[in-house]
mmCIF file of C-alpha atoms in Angstrom:
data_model
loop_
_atom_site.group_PDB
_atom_site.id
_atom_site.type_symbol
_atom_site.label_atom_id
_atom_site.label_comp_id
_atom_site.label_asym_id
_atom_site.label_seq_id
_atom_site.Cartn_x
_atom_site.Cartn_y
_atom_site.Cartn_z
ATOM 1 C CA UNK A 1 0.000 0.000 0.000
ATOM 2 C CA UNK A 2 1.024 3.086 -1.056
ATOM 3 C CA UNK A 3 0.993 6.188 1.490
ATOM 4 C CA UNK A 4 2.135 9.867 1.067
ATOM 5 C CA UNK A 5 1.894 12.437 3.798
ATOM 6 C CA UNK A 6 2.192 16.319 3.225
ATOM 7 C CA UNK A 7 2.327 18.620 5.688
ATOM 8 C CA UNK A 8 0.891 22.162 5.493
ATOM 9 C CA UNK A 9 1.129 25.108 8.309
ATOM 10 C CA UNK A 10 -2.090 23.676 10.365
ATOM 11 C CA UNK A 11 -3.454 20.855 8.110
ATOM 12 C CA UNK A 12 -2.136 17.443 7.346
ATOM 13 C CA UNK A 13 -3.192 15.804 4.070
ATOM 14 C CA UNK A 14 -2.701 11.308 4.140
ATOM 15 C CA UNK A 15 -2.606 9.956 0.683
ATOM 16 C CA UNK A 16 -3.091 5.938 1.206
ATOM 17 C CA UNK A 17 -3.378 4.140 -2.609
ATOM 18 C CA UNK A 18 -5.200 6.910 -4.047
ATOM 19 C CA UNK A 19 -7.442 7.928 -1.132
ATOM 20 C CA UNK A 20 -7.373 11.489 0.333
ATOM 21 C CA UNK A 21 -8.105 11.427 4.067
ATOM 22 C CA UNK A 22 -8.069 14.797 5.710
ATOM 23 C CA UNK A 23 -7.018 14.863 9.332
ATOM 24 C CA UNK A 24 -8.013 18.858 10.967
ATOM 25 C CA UNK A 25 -5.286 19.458 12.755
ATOM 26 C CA UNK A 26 -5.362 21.177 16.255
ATOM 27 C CA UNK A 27 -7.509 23.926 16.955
ATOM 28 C CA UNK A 28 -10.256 23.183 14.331
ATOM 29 C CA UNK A 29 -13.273 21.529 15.218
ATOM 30 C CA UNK A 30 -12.956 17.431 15.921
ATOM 31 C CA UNK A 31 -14.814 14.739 13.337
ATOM 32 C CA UNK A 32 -18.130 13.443 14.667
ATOM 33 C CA UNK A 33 -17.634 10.131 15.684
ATOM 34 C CA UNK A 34 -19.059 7.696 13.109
ATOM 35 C CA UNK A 35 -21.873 5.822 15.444
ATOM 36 C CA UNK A 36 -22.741 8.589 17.155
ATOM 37 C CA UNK A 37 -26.493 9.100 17.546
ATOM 38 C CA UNK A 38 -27.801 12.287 15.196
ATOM 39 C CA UNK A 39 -29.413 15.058 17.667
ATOM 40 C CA UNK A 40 -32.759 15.280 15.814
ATOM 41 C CA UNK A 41 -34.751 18.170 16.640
ATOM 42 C CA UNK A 42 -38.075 17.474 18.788
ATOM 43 C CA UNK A 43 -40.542 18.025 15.794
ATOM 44 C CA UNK A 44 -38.235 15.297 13.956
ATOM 45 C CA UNK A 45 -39.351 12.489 16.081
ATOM 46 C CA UNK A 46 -41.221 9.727 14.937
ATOM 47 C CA UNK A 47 -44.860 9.011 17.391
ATOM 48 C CA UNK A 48 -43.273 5.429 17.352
ATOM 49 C CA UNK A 49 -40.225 6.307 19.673
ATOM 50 C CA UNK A 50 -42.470 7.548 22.097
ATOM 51 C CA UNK A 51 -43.544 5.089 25.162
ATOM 52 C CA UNK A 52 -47.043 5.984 24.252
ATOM 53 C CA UNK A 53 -47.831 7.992 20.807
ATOM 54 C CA UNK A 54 -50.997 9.348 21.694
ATOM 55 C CA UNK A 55 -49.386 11.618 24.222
ATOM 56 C CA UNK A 56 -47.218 14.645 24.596
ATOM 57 C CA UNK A 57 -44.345 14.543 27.314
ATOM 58 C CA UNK A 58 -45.462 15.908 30.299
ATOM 59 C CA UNK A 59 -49.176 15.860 28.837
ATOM 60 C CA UNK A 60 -51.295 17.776 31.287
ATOM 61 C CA UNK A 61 -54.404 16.017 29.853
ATOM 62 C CA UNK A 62 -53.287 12.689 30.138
ATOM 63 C CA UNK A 63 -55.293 10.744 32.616
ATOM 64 C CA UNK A 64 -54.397 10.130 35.748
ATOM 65 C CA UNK A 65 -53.092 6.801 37.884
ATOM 66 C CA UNK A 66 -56.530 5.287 39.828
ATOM 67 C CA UNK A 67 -55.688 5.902 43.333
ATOM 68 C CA UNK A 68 -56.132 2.618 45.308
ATOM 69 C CA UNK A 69 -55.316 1.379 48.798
ATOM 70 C CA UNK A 70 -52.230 -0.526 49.604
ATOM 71 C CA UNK A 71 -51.371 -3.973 50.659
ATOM 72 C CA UNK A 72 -50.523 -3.773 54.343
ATOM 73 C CA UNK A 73 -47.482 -6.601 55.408
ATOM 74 C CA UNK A 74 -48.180 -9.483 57.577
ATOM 75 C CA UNK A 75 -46.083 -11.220 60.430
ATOM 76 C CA UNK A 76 -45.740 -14.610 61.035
ATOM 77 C CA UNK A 77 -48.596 -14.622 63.129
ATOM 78 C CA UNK A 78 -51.411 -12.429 61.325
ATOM 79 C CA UNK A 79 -51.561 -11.478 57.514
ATOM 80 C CA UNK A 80 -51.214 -8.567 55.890
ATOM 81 C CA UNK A 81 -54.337 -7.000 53.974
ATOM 82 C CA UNK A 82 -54.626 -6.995 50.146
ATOM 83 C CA UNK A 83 -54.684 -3.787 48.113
ATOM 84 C CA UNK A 84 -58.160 -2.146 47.805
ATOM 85 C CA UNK A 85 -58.629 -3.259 43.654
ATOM 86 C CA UNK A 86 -57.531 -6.903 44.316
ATOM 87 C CA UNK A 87 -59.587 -10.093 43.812
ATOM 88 C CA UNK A 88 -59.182 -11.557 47.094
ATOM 89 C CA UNK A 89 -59.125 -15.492 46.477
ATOM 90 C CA UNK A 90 -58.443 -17.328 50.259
ATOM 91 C CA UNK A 91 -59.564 -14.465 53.605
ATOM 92 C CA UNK A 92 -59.119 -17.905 55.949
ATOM 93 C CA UNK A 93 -62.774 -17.588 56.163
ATOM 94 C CA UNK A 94 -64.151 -20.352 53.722
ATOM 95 C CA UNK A 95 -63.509 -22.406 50.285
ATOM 96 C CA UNK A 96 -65.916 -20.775 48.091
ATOM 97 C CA UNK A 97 -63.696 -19.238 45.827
ATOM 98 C CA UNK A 98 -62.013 -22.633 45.125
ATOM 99 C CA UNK A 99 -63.367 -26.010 43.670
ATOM 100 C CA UNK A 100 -61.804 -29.232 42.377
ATOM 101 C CA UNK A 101 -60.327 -29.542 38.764
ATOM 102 C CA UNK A 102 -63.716 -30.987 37.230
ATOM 103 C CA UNK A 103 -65.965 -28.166 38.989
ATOM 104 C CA UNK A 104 -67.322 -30.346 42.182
ATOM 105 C CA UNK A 105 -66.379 -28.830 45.564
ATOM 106 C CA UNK A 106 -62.374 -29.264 46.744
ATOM 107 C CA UNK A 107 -61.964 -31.155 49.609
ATOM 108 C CA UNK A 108 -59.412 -29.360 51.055
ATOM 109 C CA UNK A 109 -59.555 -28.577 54.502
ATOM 110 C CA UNK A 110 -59.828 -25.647 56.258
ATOM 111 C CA UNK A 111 -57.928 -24.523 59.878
ATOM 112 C CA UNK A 112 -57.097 -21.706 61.842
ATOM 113 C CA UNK A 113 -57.333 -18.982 58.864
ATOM 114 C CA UNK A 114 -55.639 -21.453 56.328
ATOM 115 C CA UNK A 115 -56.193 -23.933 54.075
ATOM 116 C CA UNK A 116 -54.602 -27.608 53.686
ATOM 117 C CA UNK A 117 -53.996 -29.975 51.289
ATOM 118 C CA UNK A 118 -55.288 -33.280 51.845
ATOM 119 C CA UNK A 119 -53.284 -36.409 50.073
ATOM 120 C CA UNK A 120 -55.103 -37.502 47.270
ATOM 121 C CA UNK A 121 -57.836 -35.048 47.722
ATOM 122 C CA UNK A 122 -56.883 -33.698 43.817
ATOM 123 C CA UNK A 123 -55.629 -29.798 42.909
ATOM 124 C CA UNK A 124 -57.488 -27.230 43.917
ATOM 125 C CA UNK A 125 -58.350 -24.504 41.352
ATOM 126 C CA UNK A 126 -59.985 -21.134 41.587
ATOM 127 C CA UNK A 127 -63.561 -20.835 39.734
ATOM 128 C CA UNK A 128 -62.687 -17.365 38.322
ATOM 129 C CA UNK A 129 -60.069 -17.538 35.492
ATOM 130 C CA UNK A 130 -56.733 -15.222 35.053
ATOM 131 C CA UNK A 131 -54.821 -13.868 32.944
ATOM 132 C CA UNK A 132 -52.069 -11.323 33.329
ATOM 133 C CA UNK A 133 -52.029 -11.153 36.954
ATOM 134 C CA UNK A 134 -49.769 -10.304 40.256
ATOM 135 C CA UNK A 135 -50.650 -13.285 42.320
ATOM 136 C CA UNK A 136 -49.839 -12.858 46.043
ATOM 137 C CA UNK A 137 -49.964 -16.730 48.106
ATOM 138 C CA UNK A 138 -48.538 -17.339 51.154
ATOM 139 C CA UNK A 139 -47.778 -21.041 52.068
ATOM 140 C CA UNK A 140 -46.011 -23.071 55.196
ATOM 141 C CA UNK A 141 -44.661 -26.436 54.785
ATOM 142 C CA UNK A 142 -45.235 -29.200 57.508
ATOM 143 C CA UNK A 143 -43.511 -28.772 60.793
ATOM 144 C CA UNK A 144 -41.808 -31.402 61.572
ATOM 145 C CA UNK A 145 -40.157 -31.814 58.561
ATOM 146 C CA UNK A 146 -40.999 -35.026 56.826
ATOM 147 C CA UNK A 147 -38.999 -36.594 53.980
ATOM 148 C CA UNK A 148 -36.603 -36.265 51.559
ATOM 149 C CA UNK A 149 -35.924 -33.965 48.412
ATOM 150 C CA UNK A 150 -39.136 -33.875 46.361
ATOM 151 C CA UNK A 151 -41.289 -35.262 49.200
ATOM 152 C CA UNK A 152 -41.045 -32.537 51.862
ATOM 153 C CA UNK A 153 -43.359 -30.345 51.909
ATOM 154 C CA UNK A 154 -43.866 -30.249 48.071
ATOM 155 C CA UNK A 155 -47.152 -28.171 46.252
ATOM 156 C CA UNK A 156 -47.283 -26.200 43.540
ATOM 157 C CA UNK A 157 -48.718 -22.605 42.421
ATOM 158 C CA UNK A 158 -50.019 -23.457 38.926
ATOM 159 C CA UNK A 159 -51.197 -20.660 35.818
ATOM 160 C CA UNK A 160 -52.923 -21.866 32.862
ATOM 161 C CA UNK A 161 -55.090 -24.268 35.136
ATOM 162 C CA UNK A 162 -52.194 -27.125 35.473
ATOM 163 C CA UNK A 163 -49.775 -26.197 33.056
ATOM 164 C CA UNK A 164 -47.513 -23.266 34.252
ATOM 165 C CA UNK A 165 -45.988 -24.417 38.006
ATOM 166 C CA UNK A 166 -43.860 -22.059 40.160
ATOM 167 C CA UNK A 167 -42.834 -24.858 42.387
ATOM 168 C CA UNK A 168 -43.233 -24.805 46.343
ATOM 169 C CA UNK A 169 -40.968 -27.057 48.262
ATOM 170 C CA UNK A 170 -39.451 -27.346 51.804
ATOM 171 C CA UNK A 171 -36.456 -26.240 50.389
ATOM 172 C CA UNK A 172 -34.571 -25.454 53.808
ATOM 173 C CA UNK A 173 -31.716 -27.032 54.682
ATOM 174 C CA UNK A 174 -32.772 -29.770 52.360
ATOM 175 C CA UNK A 175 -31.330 -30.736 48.491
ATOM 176 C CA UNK A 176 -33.404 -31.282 45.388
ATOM 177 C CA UNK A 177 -32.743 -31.347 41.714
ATOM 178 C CA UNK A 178 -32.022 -27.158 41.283
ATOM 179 C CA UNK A 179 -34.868 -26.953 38.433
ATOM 180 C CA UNK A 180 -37.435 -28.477 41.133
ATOM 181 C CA UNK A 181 -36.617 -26.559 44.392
ATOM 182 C CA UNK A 182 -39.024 -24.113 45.864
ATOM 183 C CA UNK A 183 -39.368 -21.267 43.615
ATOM 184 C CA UNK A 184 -38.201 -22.965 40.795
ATOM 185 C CA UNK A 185 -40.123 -23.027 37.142
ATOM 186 C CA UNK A 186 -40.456 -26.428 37.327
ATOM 187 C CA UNK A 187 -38.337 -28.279 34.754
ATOM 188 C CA UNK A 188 -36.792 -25.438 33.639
ATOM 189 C CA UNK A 189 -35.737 -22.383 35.736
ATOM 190 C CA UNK A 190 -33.983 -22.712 39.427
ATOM 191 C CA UNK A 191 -34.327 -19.692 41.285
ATOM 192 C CA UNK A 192 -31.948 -17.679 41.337
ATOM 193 C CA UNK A 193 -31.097 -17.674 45.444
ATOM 194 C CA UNK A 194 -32.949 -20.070 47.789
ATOM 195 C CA UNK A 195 -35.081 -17.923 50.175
ATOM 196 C CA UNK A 196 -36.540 -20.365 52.500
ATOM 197 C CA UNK A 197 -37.510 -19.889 55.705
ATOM 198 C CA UNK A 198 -37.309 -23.171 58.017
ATOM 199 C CA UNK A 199 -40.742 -25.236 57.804
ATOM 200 C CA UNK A 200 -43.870 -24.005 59.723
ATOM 201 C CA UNK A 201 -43.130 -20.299 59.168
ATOM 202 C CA UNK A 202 -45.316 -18.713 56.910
ATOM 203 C CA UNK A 203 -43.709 -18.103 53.265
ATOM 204 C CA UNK A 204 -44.658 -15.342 50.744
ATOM 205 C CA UNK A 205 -44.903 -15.378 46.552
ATOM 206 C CA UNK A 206 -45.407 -12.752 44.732
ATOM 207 C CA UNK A 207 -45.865 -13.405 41.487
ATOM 208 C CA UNK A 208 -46.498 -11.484 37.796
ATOM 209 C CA UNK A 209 -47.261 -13.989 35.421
ATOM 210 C CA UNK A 210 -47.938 -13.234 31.793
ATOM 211 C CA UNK A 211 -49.586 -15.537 29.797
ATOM 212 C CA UNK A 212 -49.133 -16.892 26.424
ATOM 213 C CA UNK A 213 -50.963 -15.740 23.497
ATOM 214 C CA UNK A 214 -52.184 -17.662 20.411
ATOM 215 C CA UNK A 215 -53.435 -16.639 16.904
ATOM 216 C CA UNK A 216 -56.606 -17.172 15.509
ATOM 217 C CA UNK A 217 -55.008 -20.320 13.651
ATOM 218 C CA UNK A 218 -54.103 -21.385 17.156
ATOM 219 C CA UNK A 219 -50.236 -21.095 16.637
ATOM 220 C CA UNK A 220 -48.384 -19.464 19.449
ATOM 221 C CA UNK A 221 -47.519 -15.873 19.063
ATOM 222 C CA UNK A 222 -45.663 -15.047 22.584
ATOM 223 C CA UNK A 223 -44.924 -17.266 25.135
ATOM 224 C CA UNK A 224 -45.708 -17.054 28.999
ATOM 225 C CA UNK A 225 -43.232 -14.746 30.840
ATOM 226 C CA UNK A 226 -43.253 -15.051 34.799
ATOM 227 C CA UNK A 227 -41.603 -12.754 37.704
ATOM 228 C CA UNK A 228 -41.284 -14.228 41.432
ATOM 229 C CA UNK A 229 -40.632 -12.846 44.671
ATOM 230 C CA UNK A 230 -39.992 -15.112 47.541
ATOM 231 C CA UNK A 231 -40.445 -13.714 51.076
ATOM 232 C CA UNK A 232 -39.480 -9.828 49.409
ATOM 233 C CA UNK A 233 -36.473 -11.373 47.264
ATOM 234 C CA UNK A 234 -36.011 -11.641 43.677
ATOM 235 C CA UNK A 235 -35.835 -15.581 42.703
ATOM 236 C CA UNK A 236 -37.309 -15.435 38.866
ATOM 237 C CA UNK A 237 -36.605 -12.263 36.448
ATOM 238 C CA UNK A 238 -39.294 -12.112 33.776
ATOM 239 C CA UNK A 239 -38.340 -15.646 32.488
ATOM 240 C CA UNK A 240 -39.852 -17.047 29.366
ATOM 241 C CA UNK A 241 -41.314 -20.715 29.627
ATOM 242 C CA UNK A 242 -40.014 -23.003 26.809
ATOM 243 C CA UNK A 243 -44.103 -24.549 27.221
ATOM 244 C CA UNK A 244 -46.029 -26.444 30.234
ATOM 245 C CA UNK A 245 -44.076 -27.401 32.889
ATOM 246 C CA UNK A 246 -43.189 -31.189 33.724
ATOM 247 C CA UNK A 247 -41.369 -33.710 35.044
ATOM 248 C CA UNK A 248 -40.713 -36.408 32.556
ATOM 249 C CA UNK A 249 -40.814 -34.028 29.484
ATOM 250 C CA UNK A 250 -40.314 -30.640 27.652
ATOM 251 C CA UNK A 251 -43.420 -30.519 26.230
ATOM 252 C CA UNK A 252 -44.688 -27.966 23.578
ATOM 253 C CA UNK A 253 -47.394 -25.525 23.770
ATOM 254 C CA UNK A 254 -50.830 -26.432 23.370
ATOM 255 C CA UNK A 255 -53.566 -23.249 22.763
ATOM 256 C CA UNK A 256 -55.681 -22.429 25.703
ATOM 257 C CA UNK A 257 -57.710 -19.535 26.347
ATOM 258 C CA UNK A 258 -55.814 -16.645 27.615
ATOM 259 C CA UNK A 259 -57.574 -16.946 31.022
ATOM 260 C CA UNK A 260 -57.552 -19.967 33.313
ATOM 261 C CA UNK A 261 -58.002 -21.196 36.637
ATOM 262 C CA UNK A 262 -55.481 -20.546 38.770
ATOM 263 C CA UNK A 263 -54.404 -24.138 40.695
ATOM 264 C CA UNK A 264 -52.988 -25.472 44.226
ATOM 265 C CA UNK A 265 -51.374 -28.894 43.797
ATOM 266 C CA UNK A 266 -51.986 -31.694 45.633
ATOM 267 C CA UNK A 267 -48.688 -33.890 46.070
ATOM 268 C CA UNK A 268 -49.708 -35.924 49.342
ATOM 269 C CA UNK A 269 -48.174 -33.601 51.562
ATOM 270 C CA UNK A 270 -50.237 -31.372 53.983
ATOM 271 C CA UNK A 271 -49.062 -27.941 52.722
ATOM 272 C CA UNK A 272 -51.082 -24.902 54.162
ATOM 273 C CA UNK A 273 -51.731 -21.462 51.961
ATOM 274 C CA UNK A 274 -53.017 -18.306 53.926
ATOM 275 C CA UNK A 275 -53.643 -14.558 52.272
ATOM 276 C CA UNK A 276 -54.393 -15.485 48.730
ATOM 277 C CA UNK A 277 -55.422 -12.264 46.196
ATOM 278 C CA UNK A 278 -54.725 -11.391 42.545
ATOM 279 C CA UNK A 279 -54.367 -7.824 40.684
ATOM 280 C CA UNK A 280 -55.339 -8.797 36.979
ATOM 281 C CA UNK A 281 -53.679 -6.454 34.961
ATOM 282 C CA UNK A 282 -54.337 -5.449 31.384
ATOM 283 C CA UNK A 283 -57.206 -4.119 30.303
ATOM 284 C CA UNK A 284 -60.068 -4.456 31.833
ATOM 285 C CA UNK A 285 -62.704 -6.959 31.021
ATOM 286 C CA UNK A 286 -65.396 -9.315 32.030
ATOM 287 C CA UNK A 287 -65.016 -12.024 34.342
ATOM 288 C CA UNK A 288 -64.246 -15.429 33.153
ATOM 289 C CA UNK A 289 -65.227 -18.745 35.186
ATOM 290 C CA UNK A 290 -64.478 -22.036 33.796
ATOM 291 C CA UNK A 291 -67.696 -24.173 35.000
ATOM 292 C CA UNK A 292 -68.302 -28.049 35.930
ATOM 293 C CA UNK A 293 -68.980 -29.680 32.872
ATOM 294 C CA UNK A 294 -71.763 -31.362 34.300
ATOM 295 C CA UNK A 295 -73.759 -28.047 34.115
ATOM 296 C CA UNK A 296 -72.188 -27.447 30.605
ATOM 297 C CA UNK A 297 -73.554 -30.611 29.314
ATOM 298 C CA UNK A 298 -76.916 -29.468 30.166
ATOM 299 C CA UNK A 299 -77.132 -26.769 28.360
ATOM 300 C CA UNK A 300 -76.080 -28.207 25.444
ATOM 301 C CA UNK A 301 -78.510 -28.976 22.279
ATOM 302 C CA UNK A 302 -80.729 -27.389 19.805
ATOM 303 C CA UNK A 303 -82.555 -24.114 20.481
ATOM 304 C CA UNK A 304 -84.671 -23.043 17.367
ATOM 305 C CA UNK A 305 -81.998 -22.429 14.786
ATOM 306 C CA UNK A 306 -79.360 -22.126 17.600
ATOM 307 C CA UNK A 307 -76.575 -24.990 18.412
ATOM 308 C CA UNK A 308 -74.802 -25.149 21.502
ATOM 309 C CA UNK A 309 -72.111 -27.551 21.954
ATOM 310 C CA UNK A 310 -69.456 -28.650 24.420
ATOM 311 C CA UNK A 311 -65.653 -27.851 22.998
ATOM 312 C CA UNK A 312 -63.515 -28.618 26.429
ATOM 313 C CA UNK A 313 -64.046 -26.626 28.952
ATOM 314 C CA UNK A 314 -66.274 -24.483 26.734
ATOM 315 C CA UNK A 315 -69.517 -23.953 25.267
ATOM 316 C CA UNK A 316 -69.695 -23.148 21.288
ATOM 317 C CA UNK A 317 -72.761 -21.338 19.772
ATOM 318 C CA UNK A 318 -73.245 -21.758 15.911
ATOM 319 C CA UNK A 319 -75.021 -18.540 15.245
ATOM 320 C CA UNK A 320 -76.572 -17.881 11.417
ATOM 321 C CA UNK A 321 -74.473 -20.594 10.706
ATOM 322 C CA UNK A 322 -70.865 -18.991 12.356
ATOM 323 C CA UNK A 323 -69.526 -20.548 15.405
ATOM 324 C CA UNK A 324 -68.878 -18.982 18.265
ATOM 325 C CA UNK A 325 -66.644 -20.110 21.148
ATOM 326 C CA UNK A 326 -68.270 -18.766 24.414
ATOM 327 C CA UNK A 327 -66.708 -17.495 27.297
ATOM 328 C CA UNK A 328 -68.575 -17.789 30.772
ATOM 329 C CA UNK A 329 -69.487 -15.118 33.078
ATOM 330 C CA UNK A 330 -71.982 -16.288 35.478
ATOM 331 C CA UNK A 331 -73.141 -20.136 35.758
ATOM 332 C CA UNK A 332 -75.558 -18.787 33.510
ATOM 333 C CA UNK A 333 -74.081 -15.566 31.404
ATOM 334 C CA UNK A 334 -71.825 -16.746 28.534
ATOM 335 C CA UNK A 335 -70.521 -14.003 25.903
ATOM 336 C CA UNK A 336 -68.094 -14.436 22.730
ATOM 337 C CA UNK A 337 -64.527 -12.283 22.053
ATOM 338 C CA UNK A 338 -65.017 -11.996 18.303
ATOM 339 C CA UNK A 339 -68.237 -10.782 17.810
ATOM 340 C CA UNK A 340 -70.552 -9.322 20.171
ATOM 341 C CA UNK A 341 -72.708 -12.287 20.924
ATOM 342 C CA UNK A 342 -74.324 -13.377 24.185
ATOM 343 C CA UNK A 343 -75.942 -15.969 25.116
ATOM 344 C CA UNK A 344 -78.572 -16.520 28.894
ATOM 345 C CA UNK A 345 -79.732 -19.715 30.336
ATOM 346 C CA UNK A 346 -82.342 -17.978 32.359
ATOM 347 C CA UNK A 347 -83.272 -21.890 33.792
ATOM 348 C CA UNK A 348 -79.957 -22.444 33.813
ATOM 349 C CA UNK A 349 -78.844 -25.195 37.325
ATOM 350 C CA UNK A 350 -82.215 -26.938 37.481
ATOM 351 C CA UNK A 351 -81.635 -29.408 34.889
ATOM 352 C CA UNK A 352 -81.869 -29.008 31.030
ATOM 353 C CA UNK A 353 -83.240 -25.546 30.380
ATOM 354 C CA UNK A 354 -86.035 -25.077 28.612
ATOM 355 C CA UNK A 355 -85.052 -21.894 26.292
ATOM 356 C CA UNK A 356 -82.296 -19.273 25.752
ATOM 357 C CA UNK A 357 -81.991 -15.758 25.367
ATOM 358 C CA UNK A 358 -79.739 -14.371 23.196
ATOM 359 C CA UNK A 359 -78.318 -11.479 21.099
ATOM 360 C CA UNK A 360 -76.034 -10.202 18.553
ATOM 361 C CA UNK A 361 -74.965 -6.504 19.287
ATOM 362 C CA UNK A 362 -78.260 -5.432 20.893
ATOM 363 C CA UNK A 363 -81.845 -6.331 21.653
ATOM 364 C CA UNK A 364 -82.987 -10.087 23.207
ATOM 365 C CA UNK A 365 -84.151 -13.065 21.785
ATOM 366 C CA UNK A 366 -85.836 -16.448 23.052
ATOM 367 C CA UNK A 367 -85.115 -19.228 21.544
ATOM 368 C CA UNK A 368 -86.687 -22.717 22.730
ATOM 369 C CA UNK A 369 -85.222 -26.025 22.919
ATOM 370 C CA UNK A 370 -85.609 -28.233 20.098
ATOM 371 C CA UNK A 371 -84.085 -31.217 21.131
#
């Protein structure tokens, strides 16, 4: 390579194979650096870089934060108090918030402001169904200690009914596989400290749990993300689940409805939970329940020109000749997501109803059953 260098009174000029580079020589002005950022005026900005394009910085018409009441902390020996917009799920006061996996009621126990696990008594799932939520459960494993690794003191907080476990262990003193010690994503994420307290004392989760999202072809389109916090420490940082959790498998994901029960497992050991409330966050909508399909199955059949049908956990309306996947909000109350149908079983927990009501957008219409 060829290179020439003249010299001037305050300017050097490089000549390398042809090339002029021109180096400013002290006291003039230095080069931008090539990957610096440009300094684009304010009115040059794109809406897009802006955390929310429909407003201004500073916007003194943008609405402001609800103001709500907030959680109070606990002790070992009383529990805190929710926040004022929670959905409070366990008070220590009674069961009726829960149920067993097929809809019947759980036959978990109930003590002195908590409730237990019984072995072989089956999860225990919430009627209501979640989505996006903070979930706040506090949980004490059995005092003694009994058992080894995986059986001491081992339940599970479950998202996506029974598919999404943020394992709880006695994890004190006592080794497990990493991947299946309390506060682990089970199968795939250890925490990232272990924040046990010794068994009996009362334990705290906090939990944000996103969940997974799937297209109208039913293909996956983001995957569940989940934060935990165990007794005020960081365990789990926003971690994305390869799929379900398990033990003998990886398993893909399978499309569910974006809101599910939210589950407490039963693995034979007598695990108590105290102070159980969610925050759904996200926008707001209606509630979702998933029901016992015995009452589903009765309200199933022909009304006039109207089909309803059992898909899973669902109902599905074929409306005009379109169906409809329903979503329940009462024992009774059942609306659609893609078009603004609804759908009334005014009979509806005395046996096959008779008729329906429904409508599309507005008005009310009876339809009898046909068969």
């Amino acid at each position: 390579m060829k290179t020439t260098k003249l010299s001037f009174s305050n300017t050097s000029v490089l000549l390398v194979s042809g090339s002029l580079l021109l180096a400013l020589a002290s006291g003039c002005a230095a080069p931008r650096h090539a990957h610096s950022t440009p300094q684009w005026p304010a009115s040059q900005v794109s809406s897009s870089d802006q955390p929310d394009p429909n407003w201004l910085d500073h916007d003194r018409d943008r609405p402001q934060p609800r103001v709500i009441v907030p959680a109070t902390p606990g002790s070992q020996a009383q529990p805190g108090k929710p926040p004022s917009d929670a959905t409070v799920l366990f008070d220590g006061t009674d069961l009726s918030n829960w149920c067993s996996m097929d809809g019947s009621p759980t036959k978990w126990i109930m003590g002195d402001g908590y409730m237990e696990c019984v072995k072989g008594s089956g999860y225990a799932r919430t009627r209501q169904n979640f989505g996006d939520c903070q979930l706040h459960v506090e949980w004490a494993t059995p005092v003694p200690a009994h058992g080894e690794g995986q059986g001491r003191g081992n339940s599970g907080v479950f998202f996506g009914l029974d598919r999404y476990e943020v394992q709880v262990l006695d994890s004190y003193q006592s080794k497990t596989y990493a991947d299946g010690s309390a506060g682990a994503i089970y199968g795939q994420y250890p925490p990232l400290v272990n924040a046990c307290l010794p068994p009996g004392e009362w334990q705290i989760y906090d939990i944000i749990y996103t969940a997974p999202r799937f297209n109208a072809e039913r293909k996956l389109i983001s995957p569940a993300r989940m934060t935990v916090f165990q007794n005020g420490v960081l365990i789990q940082n926003n971690v994305t689940l390869t799929g379900p959790t398990g033990w003998l498998e990886r398993a893909p994901y399978q499309p569910h409805p974006e809101k599910q029960p939210i589950s407490l497992q039963d693995h034979g050991n007598p695990v108590r939970f105290r102070n159980i409330w969610v925050r759904e966050l996200g926008k707001p909508g209606k509630k979702e329940f998933t029901l016992a399909g015995s009452l589903l199955d009765t309200y199933t059949g022909q009304y006039g020109a109207i089909e309803i049908a059992r898909d899973g956990d669902q109902l599905v309306a074929t409306v005009g000749g379109v169906r409809f996947l329903l979503f329940a909000e009462s024992p009774t109350k059942f609306f659609a997501k893609t078009t603004d149908v609804q759908i009334e079983f005014p009979e509806g927990g005395h046996g096959k109803p008779t008729r329906l009501i429904w409508s599309v957008g507005e008005g009310a219409n009876e339809a009898k059953r046909s068969k």
